[in-house]
XYZ file of C-alpha atoms in Angstrom:
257
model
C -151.098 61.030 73.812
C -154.042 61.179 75.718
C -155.933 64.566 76.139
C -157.944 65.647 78.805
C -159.378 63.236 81.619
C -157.632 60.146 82.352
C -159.688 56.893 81.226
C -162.922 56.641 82.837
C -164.690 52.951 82.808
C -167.581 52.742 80.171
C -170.054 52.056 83.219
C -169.019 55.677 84.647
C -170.463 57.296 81.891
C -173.994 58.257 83.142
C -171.981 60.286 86.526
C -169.849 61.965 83.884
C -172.737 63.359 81.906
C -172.354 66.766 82.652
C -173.175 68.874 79.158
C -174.479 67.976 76.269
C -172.803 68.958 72.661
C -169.318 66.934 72.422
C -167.977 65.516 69.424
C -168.536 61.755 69.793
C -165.115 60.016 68.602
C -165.435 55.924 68.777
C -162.783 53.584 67.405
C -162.152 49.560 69.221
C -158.769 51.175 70.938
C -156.624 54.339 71.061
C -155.922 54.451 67.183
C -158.965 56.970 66.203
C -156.360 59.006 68.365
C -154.851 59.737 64.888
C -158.213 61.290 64.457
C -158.676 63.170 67.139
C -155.503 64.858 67.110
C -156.277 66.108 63.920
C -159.828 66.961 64.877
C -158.132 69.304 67.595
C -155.975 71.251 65.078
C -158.588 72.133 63.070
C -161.673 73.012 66.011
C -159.025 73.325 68.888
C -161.711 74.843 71.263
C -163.877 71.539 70.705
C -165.134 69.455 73.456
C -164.869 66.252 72.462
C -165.669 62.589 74.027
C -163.200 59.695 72.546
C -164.636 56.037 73.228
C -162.268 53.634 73.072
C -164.179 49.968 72.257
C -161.325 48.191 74.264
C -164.319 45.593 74.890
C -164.321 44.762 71.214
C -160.866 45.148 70.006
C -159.680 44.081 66.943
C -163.198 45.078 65.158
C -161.274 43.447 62.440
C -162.181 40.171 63.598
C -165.706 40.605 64.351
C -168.703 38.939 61.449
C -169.913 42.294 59.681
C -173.336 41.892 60.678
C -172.418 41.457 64.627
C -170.120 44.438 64.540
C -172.925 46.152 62.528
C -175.114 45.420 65.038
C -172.676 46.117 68.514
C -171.430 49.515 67.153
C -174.717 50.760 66.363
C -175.952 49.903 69.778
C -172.910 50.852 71.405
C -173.573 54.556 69.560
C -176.990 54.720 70.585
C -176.700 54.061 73.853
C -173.954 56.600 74.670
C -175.684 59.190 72.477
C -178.892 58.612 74.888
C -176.573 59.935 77.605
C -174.261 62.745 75.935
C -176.220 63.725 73.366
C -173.832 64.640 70.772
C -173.255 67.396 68.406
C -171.556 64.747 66.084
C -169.906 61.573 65.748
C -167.332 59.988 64.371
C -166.425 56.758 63.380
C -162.367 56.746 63.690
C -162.134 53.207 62.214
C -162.132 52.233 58.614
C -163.208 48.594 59.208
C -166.031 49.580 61.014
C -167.092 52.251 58.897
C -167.674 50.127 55.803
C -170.639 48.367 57.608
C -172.363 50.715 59.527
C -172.249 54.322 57.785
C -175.414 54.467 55.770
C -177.246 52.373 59.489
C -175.925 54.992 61.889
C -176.822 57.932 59.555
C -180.290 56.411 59.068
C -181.184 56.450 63.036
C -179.073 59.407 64.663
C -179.987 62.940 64.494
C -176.587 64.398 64.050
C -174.334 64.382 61.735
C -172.338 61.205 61.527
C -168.551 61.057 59.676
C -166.735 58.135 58.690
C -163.048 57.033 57.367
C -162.788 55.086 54.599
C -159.669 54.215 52.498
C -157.935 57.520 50.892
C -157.883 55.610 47.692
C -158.869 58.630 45.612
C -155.996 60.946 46.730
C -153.919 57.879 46.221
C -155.153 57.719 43.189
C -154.135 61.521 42.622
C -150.804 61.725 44.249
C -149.442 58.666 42.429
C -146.270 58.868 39.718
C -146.072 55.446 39.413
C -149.795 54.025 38.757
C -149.052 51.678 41.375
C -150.038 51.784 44.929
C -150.892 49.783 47.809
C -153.696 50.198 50.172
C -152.690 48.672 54.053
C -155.712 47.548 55.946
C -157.333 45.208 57.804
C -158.554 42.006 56.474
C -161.928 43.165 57.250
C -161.447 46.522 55.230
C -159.775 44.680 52.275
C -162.422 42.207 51.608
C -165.129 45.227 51.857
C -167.154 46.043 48.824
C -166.836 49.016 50.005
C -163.165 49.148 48.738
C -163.760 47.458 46.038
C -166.198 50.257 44.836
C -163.386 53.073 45.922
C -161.432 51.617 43.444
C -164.074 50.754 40.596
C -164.499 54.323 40.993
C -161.462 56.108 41.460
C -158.593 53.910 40.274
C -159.920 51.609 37.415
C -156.429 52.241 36.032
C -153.788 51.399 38.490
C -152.359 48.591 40.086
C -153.163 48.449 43.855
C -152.045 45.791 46.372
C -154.929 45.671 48.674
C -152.970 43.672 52.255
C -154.683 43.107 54.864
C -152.410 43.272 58.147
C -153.465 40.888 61.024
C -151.140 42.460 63.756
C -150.358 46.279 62.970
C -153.153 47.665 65.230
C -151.899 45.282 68.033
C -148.344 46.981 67.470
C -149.796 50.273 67.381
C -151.296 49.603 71.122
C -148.015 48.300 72.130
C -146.457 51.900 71.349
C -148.684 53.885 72.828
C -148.990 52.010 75.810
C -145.048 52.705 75.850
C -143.985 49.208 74.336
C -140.930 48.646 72.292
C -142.619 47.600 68.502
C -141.117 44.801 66.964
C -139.535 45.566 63.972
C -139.107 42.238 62.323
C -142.780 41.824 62.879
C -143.659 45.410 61.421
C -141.731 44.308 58.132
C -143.369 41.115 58.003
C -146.934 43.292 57.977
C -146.060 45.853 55.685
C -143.499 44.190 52.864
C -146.500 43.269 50.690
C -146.691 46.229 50.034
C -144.196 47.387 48.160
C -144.641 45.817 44.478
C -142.825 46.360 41.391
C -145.569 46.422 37.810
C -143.818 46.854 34.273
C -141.169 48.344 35.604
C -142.626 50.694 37.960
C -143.097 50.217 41.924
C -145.019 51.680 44.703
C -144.853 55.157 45.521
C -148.151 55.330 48.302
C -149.353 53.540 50.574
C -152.794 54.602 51.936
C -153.284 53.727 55.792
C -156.299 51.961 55.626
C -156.438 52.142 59.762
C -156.450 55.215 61.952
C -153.893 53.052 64.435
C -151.529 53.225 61.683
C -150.200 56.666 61.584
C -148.819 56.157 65.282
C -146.404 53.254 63.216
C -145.213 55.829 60.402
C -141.697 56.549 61.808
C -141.257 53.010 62.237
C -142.561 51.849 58.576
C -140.515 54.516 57.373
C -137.498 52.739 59.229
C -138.078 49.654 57.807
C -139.405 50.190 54.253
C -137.811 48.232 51.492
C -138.125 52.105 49.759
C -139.275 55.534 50.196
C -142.775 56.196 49.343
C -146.024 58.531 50.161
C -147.742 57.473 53.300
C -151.263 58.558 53.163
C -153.113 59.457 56.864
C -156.489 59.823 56.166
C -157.182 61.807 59.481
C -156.918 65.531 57.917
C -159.547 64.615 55.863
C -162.195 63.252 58.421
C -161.516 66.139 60.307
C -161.884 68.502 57.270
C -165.449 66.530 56.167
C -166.748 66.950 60.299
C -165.967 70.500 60.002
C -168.191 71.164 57.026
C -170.804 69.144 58.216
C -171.325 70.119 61.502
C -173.248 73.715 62.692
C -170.220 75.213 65.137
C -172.349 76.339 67.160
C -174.019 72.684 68.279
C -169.893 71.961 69.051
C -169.309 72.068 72.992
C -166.664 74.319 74.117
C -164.706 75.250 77.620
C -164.924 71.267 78.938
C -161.611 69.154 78.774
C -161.666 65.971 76.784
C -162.797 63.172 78.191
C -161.671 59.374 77.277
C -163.850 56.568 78.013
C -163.316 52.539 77.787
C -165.726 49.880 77.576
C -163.045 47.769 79.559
């Protein structure tokens, strides 16, 4: 799953430091992979630098003003080293908190994910969706707002998973994922309103998409799954000048642990 490098230790950085120009990709593990991955199809000659926040994993259970606070530090500090064409924030939970900070005190261009509850909103038959999360990105006002303005109309069930990003490490670290567990995670999901049931489910976490063929699996019913990564890739590639991106360097993965 991994491109490039192997894992380098976070306190190897400063040796590594040899151009300037990489996409900066920062989630707290290996699920802004999802991201990545996508990032790749679209500028496949793109040098890019994923951080994996190992050191702070889940983000989910951080207070907002602490993770505020870390990521923002963490960002600036790595910047200081790499300087950047762009970053991007592969996580939805941390996102929510520290968009409009980071974009106040970098220089480059700085993309976020956030819940795909417009296309949701869009792609629906039903009028009834759900919207699987953390419990960090549930209780957001962010989300709240998503909805307020995109889907005043429907009925959403807003769940906020405790242990799907934990599963998602297992299986790429080459564990088996328990499937009892998975079900237990994602069953809230899948609602029934006046006769009508869910027919999307936005992944409201970039380690989710790694669990799709297993959801799928287990699912009470076929529905939509929606990956936000196409479209953080898509947003990066509008806002950033190609010619900042660096180019002819390997990938290189870093951990803070």
């Amino acid at each position: 799953m991994l491109t490039g490098s192997p894992a380098i230790p976070f306190q190897q950085m400063h040796m590594q430091a040899d151009t300037s120009g990489r996409v900066l990709v920062l989630d707290s593990g290996v699920g802004g992979l999802s991201v990545q991955r996508e990032i790749k199809r679209m500028l496949p000659d793109a040098a890019l630098l994923y951080l994996a926040d190992r050191a702070a994993f889940p983000y989910g259970d951080w207070d907002a003003a602490a993770l505020r606070e870390h990521i923002c530090a963490l960002v600036v500090s790595v910047s200081e080293v790499w300087q950047p064409s762009a970053v991007v924030i592969a996580c939805n939970t941390a996102s929510t908190l520290v968009l409009k900070s980071l974009r106040e005190i970098m220089s480059v261009p700085v993309v976020g994910t956030v819940p795909a509850i417009k296309p949701a909103a869009s792609q629906t038959q039903s009028g009834v969706f759900a919207v699987l999360a953390t419990p960090g990105t549930v209780k957001r006002d962010y989300t709240q707002d998503l909805i307020i303005e995109f889907a005043p109309e429907h009925h959403i069930a807003l769940v906020g998973a405790t242990g799907l990003a934990a599963l998602a490490e297992d299986k790429l670290a080459g564990r088996v994922v328990d499937l009892d567990r998975l079900l237990q995670e994602i069953v809230p999901c899948f609602v029934e309103k006046d006769g009508q049931r869910t027919d999307c489910i936005v992944l409201g976490c970039t380690h989710y998409p790694f669990l799709q063929e297993e959801m799928e699996q287990v699912a009470p019913w076929p529905v939509t799954w929606i990956d936000p990564a196409p479209a953080i890739a898509k947003r990066l590639v509008q806002v950033v000048e190609p010619e900042t991106i660096a180019t002819g360097f390997e990938d290189l993965f870093f951990l803070t642990s």
